[in-house]
Amino acid sequence: MKLLIIADTHGDKIFYKEIITKEKADVVIHAGDFDKWEFDGNHKIVDITKEVHHYVLGNHGIGVRKYKDTPTSQLNSQMLRDGYWQDYKIFNIFNHRILLVHIYDFSKRAFGDDLQDVEKFKSEWEDYWTNIIGKNKISYIIQAHTHVAEIKKNKKITIVNPGSLLFPKFPQKVGSYIIANANEKGIKFKIIYL
C-alpha cells in the first residue's frame, strides 16, 4: 500500500493537488496547517479533504480566530498554555498503529523564541504524549510544524516529518513530502525533495 504524507501547505491548493495526482497513493495523510490565517468561519480545509484520508488541523487551524491579535512569536506558546495542543488522530495501516499530530517534539524548533516561557510545560507535554503512545500501542508517529523533513527512530517508534511542499525552513532549502510503502510487516518511509 502506498502512502503520501504531506504537511504545512499553508493555503496552497494547486501544487498540493498536483502532488496527489502525480503520486497516485492509496492513502493521503496531511499532518496539519492546510491554510495560513484563512479561517473566517467558512473553514477552507473542507475544500481539500476530499483527497485526504487522515488529517489534523495544526497550530494554524486550532484556535486561530481566538489568537488573531497574538504576536506570531508568541502564538505557539500561548496556545500551549491554553491547552490547544490536543488535536491528534490515531489510525491503523494494516496492523500498525499510527499517531498523527502536528507537533510532537518539544523543542526550540517547534516553539521558537518563546520556548523559555513554556519550558515549564515540558514534563507535562512529555507525560501527555507518553500516555497516549503507551495506551494506544503506537508504532509510528507522523508530525509536522518545523517545515523540515526527517525520519528518525525513537526507541521502538519511528517518527517522521514530511517537511513542507512550498515553505521549507532552514537548514532545508527545498520543499518535501514523504512516500511510504506499507505492508503487514511494517512501513518504509522515503523523503522526496522537490
XYZ file of N, CA and C in Angstrom:
582
model
N 0.852 -1.180 0.000
C 0.000 0.000 0.000
C 0.897 1.243 0.000
N 0.614 2.180 -0.883
C 1.403 3.402 -0.996
C 0.748 4.532 -0.211
N 1.539 5.200 0.630
C 1.070 6.341 1.414
C 1.767 7.605 0.942
N 1.028 8.695 0.877
C 1.586 10.021 0.613
C 1.373 10.842 1.877
N 2.467 11.394 2.421
C 2.387 12.178 3.651
C 2.871 13.587 3.352
N 2.000 14.571 3.591
C 2.332 15.970 3.351
C 1.920 16.796 4.569
N 2.405 18.031 4.619
C 2.056 18.917 5.734
C 2.430 20.345 5.384
N 1.967 21.246 6.214
C 2.349 22.657 6.152
C 2.236 23.229 4.740
N 1.074 23.000 4.122
C 0.824 23.531 2.779
C 0.332 24.971 2.827
N -0.156 25.425 3.958
C -0.476 26.837 4.228
C -1.198 27.546 3.085
N -2.296 26.990 2.658
C -3.133 27.689 1.690
C -2.919 27.257 0.254
N -1.791 26.611 -0.054
C -1.571 26.147 -1.421
C -2.548 25.024 -1.730
N -3.257 25.149 -2.815
C -4.157 24.083 -3.227
C -3.777 23.536 -4.601
N -3.008 24.286 -5.373
C -2.675 23.876 -6.733
C -1.544 22.841 -6.731
N -0.396 23.212 -6.168
C 0.742 22.298 -6.142
C 0.421 21.064 -5.320
N -0.296 21.274 -4.231
C -0.737 20.201 -3.342
C -1.518 19.144 -4.140
N -2.458 19.578 -4.954
C -3.256 18.641 -5.751
C -2.418 17.996 -6.857
N -1.424 18.715 -7.391
C -0.533 18.136 -8.398
C 0.254 16.958 -7.820
N 0.727 17.105 -6.590
C 1.481 16.027 -5.940
C 0.569 14.816 -5.706
N -0.650 15.071 -5.259
C -1.599 13.974 -5.038
C -1.871 13.229 -6.346
N -2.073 13.968 -7.429
C -2.325 13.361 -8.733
C -1.103 12.594 -9.222
N 0.073 13.185 -9.082
C 1.317 12.554 -9.548
C 1.606 11.250 -8.805
N 1.448 11.240 -7.495
C 1.860 10.090 -6.689
C 0.856 8.942 -6.696
N -0.415 9.219 -6.962
C -1.435 8.157 -7.018
C -1.350 7.212 -5.817
N -1.314 7.788 -4.636
C -1.209 6.996 -3.405
C -2.553 6.374 -3.040
N -2.482 5.269 -2.336
C -3.694 4.632 -1.828
C -4.272 5.405 -0.649
N -3.386 6.006 0.139
C -3.795 6.769 1.324
C -3.030 8.073 1.345
N -3.746 9.194 1.510
C -3.126 10.525 1.624
C -3.306 11.001 3.063
N -2.192 11.445 3.657
C -2.182 11.892 5.045
C -1.642 13.314 5.080
N -2.365 14.215 5.749
C -1.907 15.608 5.905
C -1.704 15.877 7.395
N -0.473 16.266 7.756
C -0.116 16.451 9.170
C -0.336 17.877 9.665
N -1.225 18.610 9.030
C -1.657 19.893 9.575
C -1.119 21.136 8.896
N -1.778 22.240 9.205
C -1.544 23.567 8.634
C -1.863 23.607 7.140
N -3.146 23.376 6.864
C -3.654 23.451 5.496
C -3.583 24.885 4.975
N -4.139 25.806 5.739
C -4.224 27.202 5.310
C -3.520 28.089 6.325
N -3.052 29.220 5.845
C -2.388 30.167 6.736
C -3.317 31.347 6.982
N -3.845 31.435 8.199
C -4.663 32.566 8.632
C -5.877 32.805 7.758
N -6.477 31.745 7.238
C -7.638 31.893 6.370
C -8.874 31.260 6.981
N -9.064 31.424 8.269
C -10.200 30.825 8.947
C -11.180 31.916 9.332
N -12.205 32.069 8.523
C -13.161 33.147 8.741
C -14.566 32.615 9.009
N -14.648 31.410 9.509
C -15.952 30.802 9.748
C -16.328 29.823 8.656
N -15.837 30.048 7.428
C -16.039 29.101 6.329
C -14.758 28.284 6.217
N -14.630 27.272 7.033
C -13.398 26.516 7.189
C -12.930 25.977 5.846
N -11.837 26.512 5.309
C -11.398 26.201 3.958
C -10.813 24.806 3.793
N -10.472 24.103 4.886
C -9.905 22.776 4.697
C -10.931 21.798 4.139
N -12.178 22.091 4.287
C -13.224 21.215 3.737
C -13.030 21.048 2.238
N -12.538 22.076 1.581
C -12.322 22.084 0.146
C -11.333 21.009 -0.292
N -10.312 20.710 0.523
C -9.286 19.780 0.081
C -9.322 18.442 0.806
N -10.179 18.268 1.758
C -10.200 16.998 2.473
C -10.792 15.861 1.648
N -11.362 16.170 0.490
C -11.873 15.109 -0.374
C -10.755 14.157 -0.790
N -9.545 14.702 -0.964
C -8.396 13.894 -1.388
C -7.609 13.324 -0.213
N -7.952 13.695 1.024
C -7.161 13.319 2.196
C -7.924 12.303 3.032
N -7.256 11.232 3.395
C -7.878 10.180 4.203
C -7.739 10.430 5.696
N -6.599 10.987 6.113
C -6.337 11.275 7.526
C -5.678 12.641 7.625
N -6.145 13.466 8.580
C -5.525 14.775 8.771
C -5.765 15.294 10.181
N -4.898 16.245 10.576
C -5.092 17.065 11.772
C -4.974 18.515 11.325
N -5.484 19.424 12.138
C -5.510 20.831 11.734
C -4.165 21.534 11.852
N -3.464 21.368 12.969
C -2.217 22.095 13.175
C -2.459 23.414 13.881
N -1.363 24.105 14.221
C -1.490 25.336 15.003
C -2.156 26.469 14.225
N -2.110 26.447 12.887
C -2.806 27.481 12.120
C -4.286 27.159 11.961
N -4.695 25.983 12.409
C -6.089 25.610 12.302
C -6.821 25.573 13.625
N -6.081 25.525 14.732
C -6.711 25.415 16.043
C -6.721 26.785 16.710
N -7.855 27.261 17.019
C -7.957 28.490 17.797
C -7.441 29.738 17.109
N -7.280 29.698 15.784
C -6.700 30.844 15.086
C -7.532 32.107 15.280
N -8.848 31.961 15.240
C -9.686 33.157 15.434
C -9.462 33.757 16.815
N -9.314 32.900 17.806
C -9.093 33.370 19.172
C -7.775 34.127 19.303
N -6.768 33.721 18.546
C -5.422 34.272 18.695
C -5.036 35.271 17.607
N -6.001 35.804 16.915
C -5.670 36.677 15.784
C -4.880 37.917 16.196
N -4.967 38.341 17.466
C -4.226 39.516 17.921
C -2.942 39.162 18.668
N -2.613 37.879 18.759
C -1.393 37.446 19.447
C -0.218 37.557 18.488
N 0.912 38.158 18.919
C 2.090 38.233 18.043
C 2.538 36.832 17.622
N 2.962 36.694 16.367
C 3.364 35.402 15.826
C 4.418 34.730 16.693
N 5.368 35.493 17.227
C 6.448 34.915 18.028
C 5.944 34.294 19.322
N 4.723 34.620 19.740
C 4.177 34.098 20.991
C 3.003 33.143 20.779
N 2.601 32.947 19.534
C 1.406 32.174 19.239
C 1.470 30.747 19.764
N 2.540 30.010 19.416
C 2.619 28.598 19.787
C 2.603 28.411 21.293
N 3.378 29.213 22.018
C 3.430 29.028 23.467
C 2.119 29.453 24.131
N 1.448 30.471 23.610
C 0.167 30.883 24.192
C -0.883 29.797 23.995
N -0.890 29.174 22.813
C -1.829 28.089 22.565
C -1.535 26.907 23.483
N -0.243 26.620 23.707
C 0.126 25.534 24.618
C -0.368 25.826 26.027
N -0.140 27.036 26.509
C -0.581 27.403 27.854
C -2.093 27.252 27.992
N -2.809 27.484 26.896
C -4.268 27.401 26.935
C -4.802 25.997 26.619
N -3.902 25.046 26.371
C -4.330 23.666 26.153
C -4.854 23.361 24.770
N -4.382 24.060 23.743
C -4.873 23.833 22.379
C -4.009 22.865 21.581
N -3.270 21.960 22.245
C -2.396 21.052 21.514
C -2.902 19.616 21.533
N -4.155 19.399 21.778
C -4.660 18.045 21.861
C -5.239 17.529 20.544
N -5.006 18.228 19.436
C -5.515 17.792 18.143
C -4.622 16.672 17.607
N -5.119 15.447 17.637
C -4.376 14.317 17.093
C -5.368 13.275 16.591
N -4.840 12.336 15.818
C -5.669 11.254 15.309
C -4.856 9.967 15.384
N -5.497 8.894 15.776
C -4.862 7.580 15.801
C -5.612 6.693 14.811
N -4.865 6.026 13.959
C -5.481 5.147 12.963
C -4.549 3.980 12.655
N -5.066 2.993 11.970
C -4.286 1.818 11.586
C -4.019 1.815 10.098
N -2.817 1.377 9.748
C -2.484 0.973 8.388
C -2.043 -0.481 8.554
N -2.786 -1.401 7.997
C -2.661 -2.826 8.309
C -2.799 -2.945 9.826
N -1.859 -3.593 10.500
C -1.957 -3.722 11.954
C -1.071 -2.718 12.689
N -0.599 -1.698 12.002
C 0.321 -0.715 12.575
C -0.455 0.494 13.097
N -0.248 0.823 14.366
C -0.921 1.962 14.999
C -0.112 3.223 14.728
N -0.790 4.235 14.200
C -0.137 5.494 13.822
C -0.765 6.645 14.589
N 0.105 7.477 15.170
C -0.321 8.720 15.808
C -0.011 9.850 14.837
N -1.035 10.576 14.429
C -0.888 11.731 13.549
C -1.108 12.973 14.386
N -0.099 13.839 14.452
C -0.165 15.039 15.284
C 0.668 16.122 14.608
N 0.260 17.364 14.747
C 1.027 18.423 14.102
C 2.352 18.670 14.828
N 2.331 18.770 16.141
C 3.569 18.978 16.901
C 3.700 17.874 17.942
N 4.792 17.104 17.845
C 5.079 16.078 18.837
C 6.335 16.444 19.639
N 7.413 16.789 18.944
C 8.668 17.125 19.619
C 8.563 18.444 20.356
N 8.997 18.447 21.584
C 9.037 19.678 22.386
C 10.436 20.248 22.221
N 10.584 21.264 21.386
C 11.915 21.792 21.085
C 11.833 23.266 20.717
N 13.014 23.889 20.681
C 13.083 25.290 20.263
C 12.584 25.436 18.825
N 12.880 24.434 17.989
C 12.418 24.497 16.601
C 10.892 24.536 16.543
N 10.237 23.818 17.461
C 8.770 23.776 17.464
C 8.153 25.019 18.084
N 8.805 25.583 19.097
C 8.189 26.680 19.832
C 8.873 28.030 19.648
N 9.977 28.085 18.937
C 10.618 29.357 18.626
C 11.209 30.051 19.835
N 11.320 31.371 19.735
C 11.980 32.169 20.758
C 11.242 32.173 22.088
N 10.000 31.783 22.094
C 9.205 31.831 23.311
C 9.340 30.546 24.137
N 10.312 29.668 23.783
C 10.442 28.385 24.466
C 10.709 28.555 25.958
N 11.540 29.537 26.348
C 11.859 29.702 27.762
C 10.589 29.833 28.596
N 9.620 30.522 28.089
C 8.374 30.741 28.810
C 7.563 29.463 28.966
N 7.714 28.529 28.039
C 6.914 27.306 28.094
C 7.716 26.097 28.558
N 8.987 26.280 28.893
C 9.816 25.158 29.345
C 9.164 24.419 30.514
N 8.428 25.149 31.344
C 7.756 24.531 32.488
C 6.709 23.505 32.057
N 6.276 23.555 30.808
C 5.279 22.609 30.304
C 5.905 21.320 29.777
N 7.240 21.284 29.686
C 7.915 20.163 29.032
C 7.552 18.818 29.667
N 7.619 18.711 30.967
C 7.316 17.453 31.635
C 5.861 17.036 31.404
N 4.954 17.979 31.540
C 3.527 17.704 31.308
C 3.298 17.276 29.863
N 3.954 17.972 28.927
C 3.866 17.670 27.498
C 4.321 16.239 27.232
N 5.503 15.886 27.750
C 6.051 14.560 27.511
C 5.196 13.477 28.168
N 4.687 13.724 29.358
C 3.807 12.766 30.028
C 2.523 12.547 29.230
N 1.983 13.629 28.693
C 0.749 13.565 27.905
C 0.924 12.611 26.718
N 1.998 12.826 25.930
C 2.207 12.004 24.735
C 2.640 10.589 25.100
N 3.451 10.431 26.147
C 3.862 9.093 26.585
C 2.639 8.260 26.943
N 1.681 8.859 27.619
C 0.446 8.174 27.982
C -0.346 7.756 26.736
N -0.492 8.662 25.791
C -1.238 8.358 24.560
C -0.540 7.257 23.764
N 0.786 7.353 23.647
C 1.554 6.372 22.880
C 1.448 4.988 23.531
N 1.631 4.927 24.839
C 1.571 3.651 25.545
C 0.192 3.036 25.533
N -0.807 3.834 25.836
C -2.185 3.347 25.914
C -2.676 2.820 24.563
N -2.207 3.420 23.481
C -2.686 3.066 22.148
C -1.717 2.195 21.352
N -0.620 1.782 21.975
C 0.362 0.897 21.330
C 0.825 1.449 19.977
N 1.260 2.694 19.995
C 1.690 3.390 18.787
C 3.033 2.855 18.297
N 3.148 2.619 16.987
C 4.405 2.190 16.362
C 5.038 3.300 15.539
N 4.197 4.201 15.011
C 4.679 5.268 14.130
C 4.029 6.589 14.531
N 4.827 7.653 14.461
C 4.305 8.996 14.714
C 4.577 9.836 13.474
N 3.531 10.470 12.975
C 3.667 11.428 11.872
C 3.429 12.802 12.474
N 4.432 13.674 12.362
C 4.329 15.030 12.884
C 4.734 16.019 11.791
N 4.635 17.296 12.098
C 4.976 18.326 11.118
C 5.495 19.561 11.860
N 5.035 20.727 11.448
C 5.248 22.019 12.100
C 6.598 22.673 11.825
N 7.689 21.910 11.807
C 9.013 22.533 11.658
C 9.334 22.893 10.219
N 8.600 22.353 9.256
C 8.846 22.548 7.825
C 10.182 21.939 7.400
N 10.714 21.013 8.190
C 11.970 20.325 7.886
C 11.694 18.822 7.890
N 11.968 18.172 6.760
C 11.690 16.742 6.636
C 12.708 15.919 7.423
N 12.221 14.859 8.074
C 13.132 13.953 8.755
C 12.430 12.626 9.045
N 13.254 11.612 9.191
C 12.804 10.287 9.605
C 13.762 9.859 10.700
N 13.224 9.519 11.876
C 14.106 9.096 12.962
C 13.426 8.028 13.801
N 14.266 7.206 14.439
C 13.773 6.160 15.338
C 13.937 6.646 16.762
N 12.910 6.424 17.571
C 12.923 6.791 18.977
C 12.460 5.557 19.748
N 13.398 4.802 20.320
C 13.098 3.528 20.985
C 12.482 2.591 19.953
N 11.248 2.188 20.147
C 10.600 1.276 19.201
C 9.681 2.008 18.243
N 9.742 3.331 18.248
C 8.829 4.138 17.446
C 9.599 4.851 16.339
N 9.017 4.878 15.144
C 9.566 5.666 14.052
C 8.783 6.965 13.985
N 9.512 8.089 13.954
C 8.894 9.416 13.897
C 9.272 10.043 12.556
N 8.248 10.473 11.806
C 8.514 11.081 10.506
C 7.889 12.468 10.430
N 8.544 13.317 9.654
C 8.052 14.672 9.394
C 8.236 14.910 7.900
N 7.157 15.189 7.158
C 7.289 15.365 5.712
C 7.877 16.710 5.283
N 8.088 17.632 6.228
C 8.522 18.972 5.837
C 7.352 19.749 5.258
N 7.634 20.624 4.322
C 6.601 21.439 3.685
C 6.829 21.443 2.178
N 5.749 21.361 1.406
C 5.879 21.363 -0.055
C 6.498 22.654 -0.583
N 6.011 23.785 -0.102
C 6.415 25.077 -0.676
C 7.118 26.009 0.290
N 7.120 25.688 1.567
C 7.659 26.623 2.557
C 8.701 25.963 3.457
N 9.812 25.440 2.874
C 10.827 24.803 3.709
C 11.519 25.843 4.602
N 12.032 25.358 5.730
C 12.763 26.238 6.639
C 14.177 25.724 6.813
N 15.071 26.612 7.184
C 16.480 26.289 7.374
C 16.616 25.104 8.324
N 17.457 24.140 8.066
C 18.503 24.110 7.045
C 18.045 23.585 5.688
N 16.805 23.113 5.598
C 16.294 22.582 4.341
C 16.004 23.724 3.383
N 16.440 23.573 2.125
C 16.295 24.656 1.157
C 15.231 24.397 0.095
N 14.706 23.165 0.050
C 13.700 22.822 -0.955
C 12.501 22.163 -0.277
N 11.367 22.210 -0.953
C 10.164 21.582 -0.433
C 10.299 20.067 -0.386
N 9.391 19.439 0.364
C 9.491 17.991 0.521
C 8.159 17.374 0.925
N 8.087 16.066 0.784
C 6.982 15.256 1.282
C 7.522 13.848 1.481
N 6.702 12.955 1.976
C 7.145 11.580 2.214
C 6.250 10.611 1.453
N 6.897 9.623 0.846
C 6.206 8.477 0.277
C 6.544 7.289 1.166
N 5.549 6.494 1.505
C 5.774 5.322 2.332
C 5.122 4.115 1.680
N 5.747 2.976 1.865
C 5.184 1.715 1.417
C 4.894 0.871 2.640
N 3.644 0.457 2.770
C 3.211 -0.275 3.957
C 2.750 -1.673 3.584
N 3.075 -2.617 4.450
C 2.533 -3.968 4.350
C 2.382 -4.509 5.766
N 2.051 -5.778 5.896
C 1.809 -6.352 7.218
C 3.047 -6.323 8.104
N 4.250 -6.332 7.501
C 5.492 -6.374 8.275
C 5.931 -5.012 8.791
N 5.549 -3.940 8.132
C 5.993 -2.617 8.564
C 5.744 -1.556 7.515
N 6.257 -0.351 7.808
C 6.121 0.784 6.891
C 7.515 1.345 6.645
N 7.865 1.508 5.374
C 9.154 2.095 4.989
C 8.883 3.484 4.422
N 9.610 4.475 4.947
C 9.402 5.876 4.590
C 10.568 6.394 3.765
N 10.257 7.266 2.794
C 11.288 7.906 1.985
C 10.908 9.380 1.793
N 11.854 10.265 2.096
C 11.640 11.690 1.872
C 11.868 12.004 0.403
N 10.934 12.733 -0.184
C 11.060 13.187 -1.564
C 11.321 14.689 -1.531
N 12.463 15.110 -2.061
C 12.800 16.540 -2.130
C 12.449 17.060 -3.510
N 11.856 18.224 -3.557
C 11.397 18.792 -4.830
C 12.507 19.566 -5.535
